[in-house]
Amino acid sequence: MTQTTETRVAAVPAGSSGAGHWPEGPEAVGRDAQEAQEAAVILAQARASVDPELRRAVEALPGSVRRVALYHFGWEHADGTPAAGHAGKAVRPALVLAAARALGAGSERAVRAAAAVELTHNFTLLHDDVMDRDATRRHRPTAWTVFGDADAILAGDALQAQAQLLLAEDPHRAAPAAAARLASCVVELCAGQSTDVALERRDPAAVTLEETLAMAEAKTGALLGCACAIGGLYAGADEEEVAALDAFGRAAGLAFQLIDDVIGIWGDPARTGKPAGADLAVRKKSLPVVAALAEGGLAGGDLAALYGPPPPRKESEAELEAIVRAVERAGGRDWAQTQAADQMSRAMYHLQRAVPVPEAADGLLALAEFVTRRGC
């Protein structure tokens, strides 16, 4: 398979208010080493701030459930011995803390809320891995392949409960509103996953781009938007600012999903931690594939002929490569990259509404850029 493609993101949409000195053109979200370093620092700081709360929440779980959760987070091996793995990139808790800082609040006040968001994210990962039968996550076997479906599901349930408990015990005045928003987000995540499962049962030619995009926003954008909105709540933001932060996170999340789907087809397994062509092998209706099928024409017809139910045997690399080429010829890759750029333009517009002073939004901008480079 070919190496991961990079996506250039567009500027704030024409006609948006130009308060301050928000960058325009290619400088809107740069790709230079300084911004990459800034994102790395923000993520490392978030991980350091949130990990103690995460560990306390996981250590409080009953023994069998705790064991699965510790393995999932990379803190233990399957036999219970300590591991040096990591618990993910911490994009969502970093967004909570960065949003609070952008609106002038001390990020330390939102650490519990950030941990609650990360617990919720990991609940979804545990469940998604079971439903999607994904065998690898973070470069090692997924929890369900080690402990079984039931234990992985129960561990996910427990993490979600711990997320709500963290907020219930948080004395911050924004905690009740944050808990309500996070609970509502979980409902949306479940609806998005339900739609995803339903779409996978349908004929690829009968799946529309509109419903696939809506599903992707619910599954991916909703929690990123919720993270940003919760950070705003902890900073005392008003309703309009919270809504704009939510819209920013959702748009950035959809941009991420578009790029993630591109990487699911053209990505480097050494970076993704998943086998090359895994999404195609199970005939996943990812956004580039649906876009390519919707394009029609000769190239779309060729893809439709190849994208029937997967054979009972394992397909060869050459067979999967033929599907890769068909998706690309039908425009799926170009469409996804263009849409990702458009979504990042929308994200920048909404961020400007929430945080009119550009310098204050530097952390959120760096994280948005990181997300589009394969950050979640």
Tab-separated table of C-alpha atoms in Angstrom:
chain	number	residue	atom	x	y	z
A	1	MET	CA	0.000	0.000	0.000
A	2	THR	CA	1.109	3.565	-0.521
A	3	GLN	CA	2.225	5.831	2.280
A	4	THR	CA	-0.091	8.103	4.226
A	5	THR	CA	-1.149	11.151	2.264
A	6	GLU	CA	-1.097	14.593	3.825
A	7	THR	CA	-3.944	17.019	3.468
A	8	ARG	CA	-3.608	20.741	3.059
A	9	VAL	CA	-6.315	22.612	4.919
A	10	ALA	CA	-8.018	25.716	3.667
A	11	ALA	CA	-8.447	29.132	5.189
A	12	VAL	CA	-11.335	30.578	7.131
A	13	PRO	CA	-14.324	30.858	4.757
A	14	ALA	CA	-14.641	34.041	2.791
A	15	GLY	CA	-16.983	36.456	4.445
A	16	SER	CA	-16.154	35.478	7.996
A	17	SER	CA	-15.471	38.318	10.387
A	18	GLY	CA	-11.823	39.271	10.499
A	19	ALA	CA	-11.441	40.204	14.140
A	20	GLY	CA	-7.848	40.501	15.273
A	21	HIS	CA	-5.222	39.145	12.906
A	22	TRP	CA	-6.499	35.683	12.119
A	23	PRO	CA	-4.335	34.155	9.388
A	24	GLU	CA	-5.727	33.712	5.918
A	25	GLY	CA	-4.714	31.560	3.004
A	26	PRO	CA	-2.315	28.644	3.472
A	27	GLU	CA	-1.069	30.185	6.717
A	28	ALA	CA	-4.450	29.522	8.392
A	29	VAL	CA	-3.297	26.176	9.703
A	30	GLY	CA	0.406	25.733	8.952
A	31	ARG	CA	2.339	22.509	8.834
A	32	ASP	CA	5.721	23.678	10.006
A	33	ALA	CA	7.818	22.025	12.682
A	34	GLN	CA	7.035	24.720	15.247
A	35	GLU	CA	3.295	23.962	15.188
A	36	ALA	CA	3.931	20.225	15.333
A	37	GLN	CA	6.145	20.767	18.358
A	38	GLU	CA	3.516	22.957	19.992
A	39	ALA	CA	0.891	20.242	19.611
A	40	ALA	CA	3.290	17.647	21.014
A	41	VAL	CA	3.904	19.801	24.086
A	42	ILE	CA	0.181	20.425	24.625
A	43	LEU	CA	-0.590	16.713	24.353
A	44	ALA	CA	2.241	15.744	26.695
A	45	GLN	CA	1.058	18.286	29.267
A	46	ALA	CA	-2.516	17.024	28.981
A	47	ARG	CA	-1.376	13.436	29.395
A	48	ALA	CA	0.641	14.357	32.485
A	49	SER	CA	-2.277	16.279	34.005
A	50	VAL	CA	-4.983	13.739	33.249
A	51	ASP	CA	-3.223	10.396	33.773
A	52	PRO	CA	-3.327	10.541	37.590
A	53	GLU	CA	-7.107	11.050	37.505
A	54	LEU	CA	-7.478	8.279	34.929
A	55	ARG	CA	-5.412	5.883	37.002
A	56	ARG	CA	-7.394	6.651	40.138
A	57	ALA	CA	-10.629	5.994	38.270
A	58	VAL	CA	-9.351	2.716	36.811
A	59	GLU	CA	-7.766	1.528	40.060
A	60	ALA	CA	-11.126	2.018	41.798
A	61	LEU	CA	-12.761	-0.616	39.560
A	62	PRO	CA	-13.403	-4.194	40.738
A	63	GLY	CA	-10.569	-6.636	40.098
A	64	SER	CA	-11.574	-8.388	36.878
A	65	VAL	CA	-12.818	-5.203	35.224
A	66	ARG	CA	-9.790	-3.263	36.450
A	67	ARG	CA	-7.461	-5.807	34.859
A	68	VAL	CA	-9.043	-5.357	31.426
A	69	ALA	CA	-9.018	-1.570	31.726
A	70	LEU	CA	-5.376	-1.459	32.811
A	71	TYR	CA	-4.474	-3.611	29.816
A	72	HIS	CA	-6.532	-1.454	27.448
A	73	PHE	CA	-4.818	1.742	28.631
A	74	GLY	CA	-1.412	0.120	28.131
A	75	TRP	CA	-0.455	0.161	31.787
A	76	GLU	CA	-0.350	-3.624	32.242
A	77	HIS	CA	0.351	-6.684	30.144
A	78	ALA	CA	-2.302	-9.372	29.824
A	79	ASP	CA	-0.718	-11.289	32.727
A	80	GLY	CA	-1.050	-8.272	35.023
A	81	THR	CA	2.620	-7.264	35.035
A	82	PRO	CA	3.421	-3.558	34.537
A	83	ALA	CA	3.717	-2.332	30.953
A	84	ALA	CA	5.366	0.743	29.505
A	85	GLY	CA	2.650	1.350	26.924
A	86	HIS	CA	0.781	4.613	26.576
A	87	ALA	CA	-2.908	5.389	26.980
A	88	GLY	CA	-3.318	7.127	23.645
A	89	LYS	CA	-2.553	10.608	22.411
A	90	ALA	CA	-4.922	12.433	24.802
A	91	VAL	CA	-6.403	14.659	22.081
A	92	ARG	CA	-9.821	14.915	23.732
A	93	PRO	CA	-8.639	15.859	27.229
A	94	ALA	CA	-6.159	18.252	25.632
A	95	LEU	CA	-9.079	19.953	23.859
A	96	VAL	CA	-10.926	20.342	27.169
A	97	LEU	CA	-7.913	21.988	28.794
A	98	ALA	CA	-7.014	24.103	25.754
A	99	ALA	CA	-10.580	25.412	25.433
A	100	ALA	CA	-10.604	26.407	29.096
A	101	ARG	CA	-7.284	28.226	28.649
A	102	ALA	CA	-8.441	29.930	25.450
A	103	LEU	CA	-11.250	31.583	27.390
A	104	GLY	CA	-9.025	32.670	30.239
A	105	ALA	CA	-9.526	29.940	32.832
A	106	GLY	CA	-6.858	27.911	34.572
A	107	SER	CA	-6.768	24.518	32.912
A	108	GLU	CA	-6.082	22.776	36.219
A	109	ARG	CA	-9.701	23.409	37.220
A	110	ALA	CA	-10.899	21.287	34.297
A	111	VAL	CA	-8.654	18.244	34.820
A	112	ARG	CA	-11.417	16.049	36.219
A	113	ALA	CA	-13.669	16.966	33.338
A	114	ALA	CA	-10.859	16.218	30.875
A	115	ALA	CA	-10.355	12.816	32.484
A	116	ALA	CA	-14.096	12.133	32.242
A	117	VAL	CA	-13.994	12.836	28.515
A	118	GLU	CA	-11.003	10.505	28.065
A	119	LEU	CA	-12.724	7.731	30.034
A	120	THR	CA	-15.754	8.126	27.783
A	121	HIS	CA	-13.584	7.945	24.678
A	122	ASN	CA	-11.985	4.719	25.875
A	123	PHE	CA	-15.380	3.223	26.683
A	124	THR	CA	-16.272	3.707	23.021
A	125	LEU	CA	-12.980	2.180	21.858
A	126	LEU	CA	-13.503	-0.975	23.901
A	127	HIS	CA	-17.022	-1.408	22.535
A	128	ASP	CA	-16.137	-0.475	18.957
A	129	ASP	CA	-13.317	-3.015	18.876
A	130	VAL	CA	-15.751	-5.755	19.872
A	131	MET	CA	-18.398	-4.718	17.339
A	132	ASP	CA	-15.938	-4.150	14.504
A	133	ARG	CA	-13.872	-7.247	15.432
A	134	ASP	CA	-10.723	-5.151	15.290
A	135	ALA	CA	-7.814	-7.288	16.436
A	136	THR	CA	-5.192	-4.564	16.950
A	137	ARG	CA	-5.126	-1.236	18.746
A	138	ARG	CA	-2.081	0.828	19.721
A	139	HIS	CA	0.175	-1.803	18.168
A	140	ARG	CA	-0.997	-4.734	20.283
A	141	PRO	CA	-3.998	-7.100	20.526
A	142	THR	CA	-7.296	-5.487	21.463
A	143	ALA	CA	-8.840	-6.239	24.846
A	144	TRP	CA	-11.610	-8.478	23.522
A	145	THR	CA	-9.092	-10.741	21.751
A	146	VAL	CA	-7.267	-11.229	25.057
A	147	PHE	CA	-10.079	-11.307	27.634
A	148	GLY	CA	-13.162	-12.087	25.544
A	149	ASP	CA	-16.135	-10.042	24.402
A	150	ALA	CA	-18.002	-9.973	27.708
A	151	ASP	CA	-15.106	-8.683	29.801
A	152	ALA	CA	-14.201	-6.029	27.224
A	153	ILE	CA	-17.797	-4.780	27.076
A	154	LEU	CA	-18.098	-4.705	30.848
A	155	ALA	CA	-14.836	-2.807	31.165
A	156	GLY	CA	-16.172	-0.228	28.700
A	157	ASP	CA	-19.392	0.077	30.693
A	158	ALA	CA	-17.386	0.631	33.860
A	159	LEU	CA	-15.269	3.353	32.272
A	160	GLN	CA	-18.366	5.232	31.191
A	161	ALA	CA	-19.781	5.006	34.721
A	162	GLN	CA	-16.484	6.264	36.148
A	163	ALA	CA	-16.609	9.232	33.784
A	164	GLN	CA	-19.988	10.283	35.122
A	165	LEU	CA	-18.839	9.655	38.705
A	166	LEU	CA	-15.867	11.979	38.219
A	167	LEU	CA	-18.189	14.794	37.184
A	168	ALA	CA	-20.745	13.984	39.887
A	169	GLU	CA	-18.017	14.361	42.528
A	170	ASP	CA	-16.465	17.467	40.974
A	171	PRO	CA	-17.283	20.566	43.099
A	172	HIS	CA	-16.828	22.935	40.134
A	173	ARG	CA	-20.052	24.813	39.369
A	174	ALA	CA	-19.867	23.739	35.708
A	175	ALA	CA	-19.759	20.019	36.537
A	176	PRO	CA	-23.544	19.369	36.352
A	177	ALA	CA	-23.807	21.028	32.933
A	178	ALA	CA	-20.711	19.135	31.767
A	179	ALA	CA	-22.171	15.834	32.971
A	180	ALA	CA	-25.413	16.490	31.120
A	181	ARG	CA	-23.562	17.415	27.931
A	182	LEU	CA	-21.332	14.338	28.145
A	183	ALA	CA	-24.301	12.041	28.736
A	184	SER	CA	-26.096	13.546	25.744
A	185	CYS	CA	-22.962	13.037	23.693
A	186	VAL	CA	-22.846	9.346	24.638
A	187	VAL	CA	-26.397	8.939	23.336
A	188	GLU	CA	-25.312	10.562	20.064
A	189	LEU	CA	-22.247	8.322	19.889
A	190	CYS	CA	-24.435	5.255	20.338
A	191	ALA	CA	-26.806	6.456	17.632
A	192	GLY	CA	-23.869	7.020	15.303
A	193	GLN	CA	-22.471	3.561	15.993
A	194	SER	CA	-25.907	2.025	15.451
A	195	THR	CA	-26.122	3.754	12.090
A	196	ASP	CA	-22.628	2.563	11.210
A	197	VAL	CA	-23.556	-1.036	11.981
A	198	ALA	CA	-26.746	-0.712	9.927
A	199	LEU	CA	-24.876	0.784	6.975
A	200	GLU	CA	-22.421	-2.098	6.983
A	201	ARG	CA	-25.305	-4.503	6.365
A	202	ARG	CA	-26.549	-2.601	3.322
A	203	ASP	CA	-25.504	-2.848	-0.293
A	204	PRO	CA	-22.656	-0.347	-0.857
A	205	ALA	CA	-24.472	1.215	-3.808
A	206	ALA	CA	-27.477	1.997	-1.579
A	207	VAL	CA	-25.482	3.992	0.990
A	208	THR	CA	-25.534	7.761	0.485
A	209	LEU	CA	-22.811	10.270	1.233
A	210	GLU	CA	-25.196	12.367	3.325
A	211	GLU	CA	-25.981	9.594	5.785
A	212	THR	CA	-22.357	8.486	5.924
A	213	LEU	CA	-21.209	12.010	6.747
A	214	ALA	CA	-23.928	12.328	9.409
A	215	MET	CA	-22.829	9.028	10.916
A	216	ALA	CA	-19.182	10.141	10.949
A	217	GLU	CA	-20.055	13.392	12.703
A	218	ALA	CA	-22.002	11.518	15.367
A	219	LYS	CA	-19.296	8.898	15.914
A	220	THR	CA	-16.226	11.134	15.783
A	221	GLY	CA	-17.130	14.822	15.733
A	222	ALA	CA	-19.595	14.699	18.601
A	223	LEU	CA	-17.064	13.837	21.313
A	224	LEU	CA	-14.454	16.288	20.025
A	225	GLY	CA	-17.125	18.995	20.024
A	226	CYS	CA	-18.240	17.952	23.489
A	227	ALA	CA	-14.654	18.148	24.776
A	228	CYS	CA	-14.270	21.712	23.507
A	229	ALA	CA	-17.685	22.729	24.846
A	230	ILE	CA	-16.917	21.294	28.298
A	231	GLY	CA	-13.687	23.277	28.397
A	232	GLY	CA	-15.747	26.358	27.629
A	233	LEU	CA	-18.216	25.553	30.395
A	234	TYR	CA	-15.387	25.288	32.911
A	235	ALA	CA	-14.186	28.717	31.778
A	236	GLY	CA	-17.626	30.249	32.354
A	237	ALA	CA	-18.378	30.676	28.634
A	238	ASP	CA	-21.818	31.835	27.579
A	239	GLU	CA	-24.212	29.718	25.531
A	240	GLU	CA	-23.104	31.159	22.190
A	241	GLU	CA	-19.415	30.581	22.922
A	242	VAL	CA	-20.067	27.015	24.057
A	243	ALA	CA	-22.050	26.322	20.887
A	244	ALA	CA	-19.249	27.745	18.727
A	245	LEU	CA	-16.650	25.609	20.515
A	246	ASP	CA	-18.817	22.544	19.987
A	247	ALA	CA	-19.140	23.377	16.273
A	248	PHE	CA	-15.360	23.845	16.033
A	249	GLY	CA	-14.695	20.439	17.543
A	250	ARG	CA	-17.298	18.728	15.393
A	251	ALA	CA	-15.879	20.162	12.181
A	252	ALA	CA	-12.321	19.255	13.191
A	253	GLY	CA	-13.562	15.787	14.118
A	254	LEU	CA	-15.178	15.279	10.745
A	255	ALA	CA	-11.968	16.445	9.063
A	256	PHE	CA	-10.112	13.882	11.144
A	257	GLN	CA	-12.533	11.108	10.181
A	258	LEU	CA	-12.094	11.908	6.511
A	259	ILE	CA	-8.311	11.714	6.861
A	260	ASP	CA	-8.570	8.615	9.064
A	261	ASP	CA	-10.620	6.910	6.368
A	262	VAL	CA	-8.003	7.865	3.782
A	263	ILE	CA	-5.340	6.367	6.024
A	264	GLY	CA	-7.485	3.260	6.470
A	265	ILE	CA	-6.932	2.637	2.759
A	266	TRP	CA	-3.550	4.216	1.960
A	267	GLY	CA	-1.926	4.345	5.395
A	268	ASP	CA	1.347	2.887	6.587
A	269	PRO	CA	0.729	0.052	9.109
A	270	ALA	CA	3.872	1.071	10.984
A	271	ARG	CA	2.137	4.352	11.843
A	272	THR	CA	-1.472	3.227	12.131
A	273	GLY	CA	-0.945	0.047	14.151
A	274	LYS	CA	-3.437	-1.747	11.875
A	275	PRO	CA	-2.837	-4.067	8.913
A	276	ALA	CA	-2.741	-2.418	5.494
A	277	GLY	CA	-6.059	-2.662	3.693
A	278	ALA	CA	-7.947	-3.781	6.799
A	279	ASP	CA	-10.917	-1.501	6.068
A	280	LEU	CA	-11.178	-2.741	2.494
A	281	ALA	CA	-10.820	-6.386	3.475
A	282	VAL	CA	-14.029	-6.162	5.511
A	283	ARG	CA	-15.651	-3.924	2.868
A	284	LYS	CA	-16.024	-1.037	5.293
A	285	LYS	CA	-18.191	1.754	3.894
A	286	SER	CA	-15.707	4.480	4.650
A	287	LEU	CA	-16.171	7.981	3.281
A	288	PRO	CA	-13.706	7.684	0.361
A	289	VAL	CA	-15.356	4.439	-0.740
A	290	VAL	CA	-18.903	5.806	-0.526
A	291	ALA	CA	-17.840	8.951	-2.374
A	292	ALA	CA	-16.197	6.877	-5.106
A	293	LEU	CA	-19.268	4.685	-5.504
A	294	ALA	CA	-21.530	7.721	-5.598
A	295	GLU	CA	-19.455	9.204	-8.408
A	296	GLY	CA	-20.730	6.516	-10.775
A	297	GLY	CA	-19.223	6.311	-14.230
A	298	LEU	CA	-16.871	3.619	-15.439
A	299	ALA	CA	-14.492	3.922	-12.478
A	300	GLY	CA	-17.354	3.794	-9.981
A	301	GLY	CA	-18.769	0.773	-11.755
A	302	ASP	CA	-15.414	-0.992	-11.562
A	303	LEU	CA	-15.293	-0.341	-7.828
A	304	ALA	CA	-18.871	-1.569	-7.334
A	305	ALA	CA	-17.960	-4.816	-9.067
A	306	LEU	CA	-15.008	-5.296	-6.720
A	307	TYR	CA	-16.761	-4.180	-3.538
A	308	GLY	CA	-19.203	-7.016	-3.083
A	309	PRO	CA	-19.198	-9.216	0.039
A	310	PRO	CA	-15.663	-10.270	1.004
A	311	PRO	CA	-14.707	-13.844	0.081
A	312	PRO	CA	-14.449	-16.476	2.821
A	313	ARG	CA	-10.709	-16.750	2.232
A	314	LYS	CA	-8.120	-14.079	2.994
A	315	GLU	CA	-7.615	-11.861	-0.025
A	316	SER	CA	-4.177	-11.402	-1.479
A	317	GLU	CA	-2.328	-8.107	-1.354
A	318	ALA	CA	-2.758	-7.825	-5.134
A	319	GLU	CA	-6.546	-8.196	-4.830
A	320	LEU	CA	-6.740	-5.508	-2.155
A	321	GLU	CA	-4.450	-3.263	-4.182
A	322	ALA	CA	-6.867	-3.541	-7.101
A	323	ILE	CA	-9.636	-2.171	-4.847
A	324	VAL	CA	-7.332	0.616	-3.651
A	325	ARG	CA	-6.685	1.670	-7.240
A	326	ALA	CA	-10.395	1.535	-8.045
A	327	VAL	CA	-11.273	3.840	-5.148
A	328	GLU	CA	-8.602	6.286	-6.247
A	329	ARG	CA	-9.601	6.215	-9.927
A	330	ALA	CA	-13.205	6.926	-8.951
A	331	GLY	CA	-12.094	10.031	-7.031
A	332	GLY	CA	-12.585	8.824	-3.477
A	333	ARG	CA	-9.199	9.939	-2.230
A	334	ASP	CA	-9.352	13.401	-3.812
A	335	TRP	CA	-12.921	13.937	-2.578
A	336	ALA	CA	-12.006	13.021	1.009
A	337	GLN	CA	-9.006	15.336	1.029
A	338	THR	CA	-11.029	18.220	-0.385
A	339	GLN	CA	-13.810	17.664	2.134
A	340	ALA	CA	-11.295	17.530	4.985
A	341	ALA	CA	-9.968	20.924	3.915
A	342	ASP	CA	-13.504	22.308	3.800
A	343	GLN	CA	-14.272	21.002	7.274
A	344	MET	CA	-11.118	22.577	8.646
A	345	SER	CA	-12.196	25.881	7.122
A	346	ARG	CA	-15.475	25.526	8.990
A	347	ALA	CA	-13.616	24.661	12.172
A	348	MET	CA	-11.511	27.808	11.941
A	349	TYR	CA	-14.597	29.930	11.341
A	350	HIS	CA	-16.346	28.577	14.443
A	351	LEU	CA	-13.207	28.925	16.542
A	352	GLN	CA	-12.959	32.577	15.568
A	353	ARG	CA	-16.530	33.043	16.788
A	354	ALA	CA	-15.707	31.484	20.154
A	355	VAL	CA	-12.246	32.968	20.678
A	356	PRO	CA	-11.907	36.260	18.793
A	357	VAL	CA	-8.322	36.862	19.984
A	358	PRO	CA	-6.099	34.675	17.763
A	359	GLU	CA	-3.267	34.293	20.243
A	360	ALA	CA	-5.617	32.859	22.848
A	361	ALA	CA	-6.681	30.141	20.432
A	362	ASP	CA	-3.160	28.953	19.615
A	363	GLY	CA	-3.536	25.724	21.578
A	364	LEU	CA	-6.818	24.784	19.924
A	365	LEU	CA	-5.417	25.652	16.508
A	366	ALA	CA	-2.379	23.449	17.086
A	367	LEU	CA	-4.580	20.546	18.172
A	368	ALA	CA	-6.873	20.986	15.160
A	369	GLU	CA	-3.855	20.817	12.894
A	370	PHE	CA	-2.596	17.747	14.719
A	371	VAL	CA	-5.961	16.033	14.357
A	372	THR	CA	-5.894	16.420	10.577
A	373	ARG	CA	-2.431	14.875	10.465
A	374	ARG	CA	-3.756	11.683	12.074
A	375	GLY	CA	-3.995	12.837	15.670
A	376	CYS	CA	-6.941	11.015	17.244
